[in-house]
CSV table of C-alpha atoms and ligand atoms in Angstrom, one decimal:
chain,number,residue,atom,x,y,z
A,1,UNK,CA,-11.7,-0.6,-14.0
A,2,UNK,CA,-7.8,0.6,-13.0
A,3,UNK,CA,-7.0,4.2,-12.2
A,4,UNK,CA,-3.5,5.2,-12.6
A,5,UNK,CA,-1.6,8.2,-11.6
A,6,UNK,CA,1.1,9.4,-13.7
A,7,UNK,CA,3.6,12.2,-14.8
A,8,UNK,CA,3.2,13.9,-18.0
A,9,UNK,CA,5.4,16.8,-18.9
A,10,UNK,CA,5.7,17.9,-15.3
A,11,UNK,CA,2.3,17.3,-14.0
A,12,UNK,CA,0.5,14.8,-12.1
A,13,UNK,CA,-2.9,13.4,-13.8
A,14,UNK,CA,-5.3,10.5,-13.1
A,15,UNK,CA,-6.5,8.4,-16.0
A,16,UNK,CA,-8.4,5.2,-16.6
A,17,UNK,CA,-6.1,2.5,-17.6
A,18,UNK,CA,-6.5,0.7,-21.1
A,19,UNK,CA,-4.4,-2.3,-20.8
A,20,UNK,CA,-5.4,-3.7,-24.0
A,21,UNK,CA,-4.8,-0.5,-26.0
A,22,UNK,CA,-1.6,0.5,-23.9
A,23,UNK,CA,-3.1,3.9,-23.0
A,24,UNK,CA,-4.3,5.9,-20.3
A,25,UNK,CA,-7.8,8.1,-20.6
A,26,UNK,CA,-7.2,11.3,-18.9
A,27,UNK,CA,-9.7,12.4,-16.4
A,28,UNK,CA,-10.4,15.8,-14.9
A,29,UNK,CA,-9.1,16.3,-11.3
A,30,UNK,CA,-8.8,13.6,-8.7
A,31,UNK,CA,-11.1,10.3,-9.5
A,32,UNK,CA,-13.1,10.7,-6.0
A,33,UNK,CA,-15.6,12.9,-7.4
A,34,UNK,CA,-16.4,10.9,-10.4
A,35,UNK,CA,-14.6,10.0,-13.7
A,36,UNK,CA,-15.1,12.7,-16.0
A,37,UNK,CA,-12.5,12.0,-19.2
A,38,UNK,CA,-10.7,15.0,-20.8
A,39,UNK,CA,-10.8,13.2,-24.4
A,40,UNK,CA,-7.1,13.2,-24.1
A,41,UNK,CA,-5.1,9.5,-24.0
A,42,UNK,CA,-1.4,8.9,-23.5
A,43,UNK,CA,0.4,6.0,-24.2
A,44,UNK,CA,2.1,4.1,-21.3
A,45,UNK,CA,5.5,4.7,-23.0
A,46,UNK,CA,5.3,8.5,-22.7
A,47,UNK,CA,4.4,8.8,-19.0
A,48,UNK,CA,5.8,7.5,-15.5
A,49,UNK,CA,3.5,6.2,-13.2
A,50,UNK,CA,3.2,7.6,-10.2
A,51,UNK,CA,1.7,6.3,-6.6
A,52,UNK,CA,-1.8,5.8,-7.6
A,53,UNK,CA,-3.1,8.1,-4.9
A,54,UNK,CA,-1.5,11.0,-2.8
A,55,UNK,CA,-2.9,10.3,0.5
A,56,UNK,CA,-3.3,12.5,3.3
A,57,UNK,CA,-2.5,9.6,5.8
A,58,UNK,CA,-2.0,5.9,5.5
A,59,UNK,CA,-3.4,3.8,8.5
A,60,UNK,CA,-1.6,0.8,8.7
A,61,UNK,CA,-2.6,-2.6,10.6
A,62,UNK,CA,-0.3,-4.6,12.6
A,63,UNK,CA,-0.9,-8.5,13.3
A,64,UNK,CA,-3.9,-8.9,11.2
A,65,UNK,CA,-3.3,-12.5,10.0
A,66,UNK,CA,-3.0,-15.4,12.6
A,67,UNK,CA,0.1,-16.9,10.5
A,68,UNK,CA,2.0,-14.0,10.6
A,69,UNK,CA,0.9,-13.0,14.3
A,70,UNK,CA,2.3,-16.3,15.0
A,71,UNK,CA,5.5,-16.3,13.4
A,72,UNK,CA,6.5,-13.2,15.5
A,73,UNK,CA,5.4,-15.0,18.5
A,74,UNK,CA,2.2,-12.8,19.3
A,75,UNK,CA,-1.7,-13.2,19.0
A,76,UNK,CA,-3.8,-11.4,17.1
A,77,UNK,CA,-5.0,-8.2,19.1
A,78,UNK,CA,-8.5,-8.3,20.3
A,79,UNK,CA,-9.2,-4.9,18.4
A,80,UNK,CA,-7.2,-4.0,15.3
A,81,UNK,CA,-3.6,-2.7,15.9
A,82,UNK,CA,-3.3,0.7,14.6
A,83,UNK,CA,-0.2,3.0,13.4
A,84,UNK,CA,0.7,5.3,10.7
A,85,UNK,CA,2.8,5.7,7.8
A,86,UNK,CA,3.6,8.8,6.5
A,87,UNK,CA,2.8,10.1,3.2
A,88,UNK,CA,6.7,11.4,2.8
A,89,UNK,CA,7.5,7.5,2.8
A,90,UNK,CA,5.7,7.0,-0.6
A,91,UNK,CA,7.5,5.4,-3.5
A,92,UNK,CA,6.1,4.6,-6.8
A,93,UNK,CA,5.8,1.4,-8.7
A,94,UNK,CA,9.5,0.8,-10.0
A,95,UNK,CA,11.0,3.3,-7.6
A,96,UNK,CA,14.0,2.7,-5.3
A,97,UNK,CA,13.8,1.5,-1.6
A,98,UNK,CA,16.6,3.0,-0.2
A,99,UNK,CA,18.4,0.9,2.7
A,100,UNK,CA,18.7,3.4,5.6
A,101,UNK,CA,22.3,3.3,7.2
A,102,UNK,CA,20.5,3.4,10.9
A,103,UNK,CA,18.9,-0.2,10.3
A,104,UNK,CA,20.8,-3.6,9.9
A,105,UNK,CA,17.5,-5.6,9.1
A,106,UNK,CA,15.1,-4.2,6.6
A,107,UNK,CA,12.1,-6.3,6.0
A,108,UNK,CA,9.4,-6.6,3.2
A,109,UNK,CA,5.6,-6.9,4.1
A,110,UNK,CA,3.2,-7.6,1.4
A,111,UNK,CA,-0.2,-5.8,2.0
A,112,UNK,CA,-3.5,-5.4,0.4
A,113,UNK,CA,-4.1,-1.2,0.5
A,114,UNK,CA,-7.5,0.1,0.5
A,115,UNK,CA,-7.8,3.6,-1.0
A,116,UNK,CA,-10.9,5.4,0.6
A,117,UNK,CA,-13.3,7.3,-1.8
A,118,UNK,CA,-16.0,9.2,0.5
A,119,UNK,CA,-15.4,11.1,3.9
A,120,UNK,CA,-15.8,8.3,6.5
A,121,UNK,CA,-16.7,8.8,10.1
A,122,UNK,CA,-18.5,5.9,12.1
A,123,UNK,CA,-19.4,3.5,9.1
A,124,UNK,CA,-20.4,0.4,10.0
A,125,UNK,CA,-19.1,-2.6,8.2
A,126,UNK,CA,-22.0,-3.5,6.4
A,127,UNK,CA,-21.6,0.0,4.7
A,128,UNK,CA,-17.6,0.0,3.9
A,129,UNK,CA,-17.6,-0.8,0.9
A,130,UNK,CA,-19.5,2.4,-0.4
A,131,UNK,CA,-16.5,4.3,1.2
A,132,UNK,CA,-13.8,2.4,-0.7
A,133,UNK,CA,-12.7,3.9,-4.1
A,134,UNK,CA,-10.7,0.5,-4.6
A,135,UNK,CA,-7.4,-1.4,-3.8
A,136,UNK,CA,-3.9,-1.7,-4.9
A,137,UNK,CA,-0.7,-3.1,-3.4
A,138,UNK,CA,1.5,-2.1,-0.7
A,139,UNK,CA,5.0,-2.7,0.5
A,140,UNK,CA,4.9,-2.0,4.1
A,141,UNK,CA,8.6,-1.7,4.5
A,142,UNK,CA,10.0,-2.0,7.7
A,143,UNK,CA,13.3,-1.6,9.7
A,144,UNK,CA,12.8,-4.5,12.1
A,145,UNK,CA,15.5,-4.1,14.3
A,146,UNK,CA,14.6,-0.7,15.2
A,147,UNK,CA,10.8,-1.3,15.3
A,148,UNK,CA,11.7,-3.7,18.4
A,149,UNK,CA,14.2,-1.3,19.9
A,150,UNK,CA,12.1,1.8,19.7
A,151,UNK,CA,9.1,-0.2,21.0
A,152,UNK,CA,6.5,2.2,19.0
A,153,UNK,CA,6.7,2.6,15.3
A,154,UNK,CA,7.1,5.9,13.9
A,155,UNK,CA,10.8,5.5,13.0
A,156,UNK,CA,10.9,2.0,11.6
A,157,UNK,CA,8.0,2.0,9.7
A,158,UNK,CA,8.7,5.8,7.8
A,159,UNK,CA,12.3,5.9,6.4
A,160,UNK,CA,12.0,7.9,3.0
A,161,UNK,CA,11.0,5.3,0.5
A,162,UNK,CA,9.4,3.0,3.0
A,163,UNK,CA,5.8,2.8,1.5
A,164,UNK,CA,6.0,1.5,-2.4
A,165,UNK,CA,2.6,1.4,-3.3
A,166,UNK,CA,0.5,0.9,-6.8
A,167,UNK,CA,0.7,0.2,-9.6
A,168,UNK,CA,-2.6,1.4,-9.8
A,169,UNK,CA,-6.0,1.3,-8.3
A,170,UNK,CA,-8.5,-1.4,-9.1
A,171,UNK,CA,-12.3,-0.2,-8.3
A,172,UNK,CA,-14.0,-3.5,-9.0
A,173,UNK,CA,-12.6,-6.3,-7.0
A,174,UNK,CA,-14.3,-7.8,-3.9
A,175,UNK,CA,-11.5,-7.7,-1.4
A,176,UNK,CA,-12.0,-10.8,1.1
A,177,UNK,CA,-10.6,-13.5,-0.5
A,178,UNK,CA,-7.5,-12.5,-2.6
A,179,UNK,CA,-4.2,-14.0,-2.9
A,180,UNK,CA,-1.2,-11.9,-1.6
A,181,UNK,CA,2.4,-12.9,-2.4
A,182,UNK,CA,5.7,-11.5,-1.9
A,183,UNK,CA,8.7,-12.4,-4.4
A,184,UNK,CA,12.1,-11.7,-3.7
A,185,UNK,CA,14.2,-12.0,-6.9
A,186,UNK,CA,11.4,-13.8,-8.3
A,187,UNK,CA,11.4,-16.4,-5.3
A,188,UNK,CA,8.1,-16.5,-3.4
A,189,UNK,CA,8.2,-15.6,0.1
A,190,UNK,CA,4.9,-14.7,1.2
A,191,UNK,CA,1.8,-16.6,0.0
A,192,UNK,CA,-1.4,-15.6,2.0
A,193,UNK,CA,-5.0,-14.8,1.3
A,194,UNK,CA,-6.9,-11.9,2.5
A,195,UNK,CA,-9.5,-14.6,3.7
A,196,UNK,CA,-7.2,-15.2,6.4
A,197,UNK,CA,-7.2,-11.7,8.0
A,198,UNK,CA,-8.2,-11.3,11.7
A,199,UNK,CA,-10.3,-8.3,11.0
A,200,UNK,CA,-11.3,-8.1,7.2
A,201,UNK,CA,-11.8,-4.8,5.3
A,202,UNK,CA,-15.1,-4.0,6.2
A,203,UNK,CA,-14.4,-4.2,10.1
A,204,UNK,CA,-11.4,-2.3,9.8
A,205,UNK,CA,-13.1,0.5,8.0
A,206,UNK,CA,-15.5,0.6,10.7
A,207,UNK,CA,-12.9,0.3,13.3
A,208,UNK,CA,-10.9,3.3,12.0
A,209,UNK,CA,-13.8,5.4,11.1
A,210,UNK,CA,-14.9,5.3,14.6
A,211,UNK,CA,-11.7,6.5,15.5
A,212,UNK,CA,-10.5,8.8,13.2
A,213,UNK,CA,-12.2,10.5,10.1
A,214,UNK,CA,-10.9,9.0,6.6
A,215,UNK,CA,-10.9,11.3,4.0
A,216,UNK,CA,-10.8,10.9,0.1
A,217,UNK,CA,-7.5,9.4,-0.9
A,218,UNK,CA,-6.5,7.9,2.5
A,219,UNK,CA,-5.1,4.5,2.6
A,220,UNK,CA,-5.2,1.6,5.0
A,221,UNK,CA,-2.5,-1.0,4.9
A,222,UNK,CA,-4.2,-3.9,5.8
A,223,UNK,CA,-1.7,-5.8,7.6
A,224,UNK,CA,0.8,-8.9,6.2
A,225,UNK,CA,0.7,-12.3,5.9
A,226,UNK,CA,3.2,-15.1,7.2
A,227,UNK,CA,6.7,-15.1,5.6
A,228,UNK,CA,8.0,-11.8,6.3
A,229,UNK,CA,11.9,-11.5,5.9
A,230,UNK,CA,15.0,-9.3,5.1
A,231,UNK,CA,16.1,-7.4,2.0
A,232,UNK,CA,19.4,-6.4,1.0
A,233,UNK,CA,20.6,-3.9,-1.4
A,234,UNK,CA,20.5,-5.4,-5.1
A,235,UNK,CA,17.3,-7.3,-4.3
A,236,UNK,CA,14.0,-6.6,-6.4
A,237,UNK,CA,10.9,-7.2,-4.4
A,238,UNK,CA,7.4,-7.8,-5.9
A,239,UNK,CA,4.3,-7.4,-4.2
A,240,UNK,CA,1.4,-9.4,-6.3
A,241,UNK,CA,-2.4,-9.4,-5.5
A,242,UNK,CA,-4.9,-11.2,-7.3
A,243,UNK,CA,-6.9,-9.0,-9.4
A,244,UNK,CA,-5.1,-5.8,-9.0
A,245,UNK,CA,-1.5,-6.1,-10.2
A,246,UNK,CA,2.2,-6.6,-9.5
A,247,UNK,CA,4.3,-3.5,-7.6
A,248,UNK,CA,8.1,-4.0,-8.0
A,249,UNK,CA,10.6,-2.0,-6.3
A,250,UNK,CA,14.8,-2.5,-6.5
A,251,UNK,CA,16.4,-2.0,-3.1
A,252,UNK,CA,19.6,0.2,-3.4
A,253,UNK,CA,22.7,0.2,-1.4
A,254,UNK,CA,22.5,2.0,2.2
A,255,UNK,CA,23.5,5.5,2.6
A,256,UNK,CA,27.2,5.9,3.6
A,257,UNK,CA,27.4,6.2,7.6
A,258,UNK,CA,28.3,9.8,8.7
B,301,LIG,MG1,2.7,-4.2,8.0
C-alpha cells in the first residue's frame, strides 16, 4: 500500500494512493493508528503532494555503505554514526532545493528513509519491522565544504530545503535488498543496493531506539551508497528506490550574497 500526504483546500491530509485510478482515498487523521477511510476521494490532479510525513525528528546515519565510506577515505564505523536533520529542512516532492550562499559545494545523497509507526524504545532488531510504518525516498542534501570545515554536521545538513522526502510511503516492502539510485539531469550518478548497508534497517532501529525514543512519524535516513557528487542551480535531481518510487527536485539559484 502507498500512503501519500497532500494539500487540498489549504489543509494537509493523508490518503491511500490508488495509482491505477489516479486518486487518493482520504483517511481520518494520521495513518499510524490505523487506516480509516473518510469515504472521500481526491484526484491526483486536484491536490499537491506534500512531504509524506511530518516527523518530529529525522535521524540520519553516516557512512553506512562500505563503497561510500571508501570513496570519502573513511571506514564504516563499528557502531552506526548518527546525526540529526531538522524538520525545517524538509521539502516536498517536486519542491526546489535552494543553493545556499554560504556553500560552494552542495552534494546529493540518495537514501532509503524509514518511517516509524509506533513508539519505539529499546527495540531488538528482530522486532524492528513491527515498529516500522513504511519506507520512502530521501535526498540527504549536504553542503560538503561546510561539513568538512565545521566538523559536526548541524549546519551543512540543515539548510532550508536540504531534506527532500517522498513521494509517498510504501508500507509493504522488504527493505534489505532494494536498488537505490540517484540521477542528475537523467544521468545515473549513484547505483547501489540496500543489501550493502553496514548496518541494515533492523540493526539501525535497534541501535537508535536504544539511544533515543522514536515516535510515530519519525524518520531514519539510512545512509547513501557510493557516487555522491555536486549539484548546481538548474539541475534536476532524482532519487529512485526500487518498489517505492521516485523523488524529483530542481536545484535553484544561490541566494544573492549579502
Ligand atoms: Mg547521508
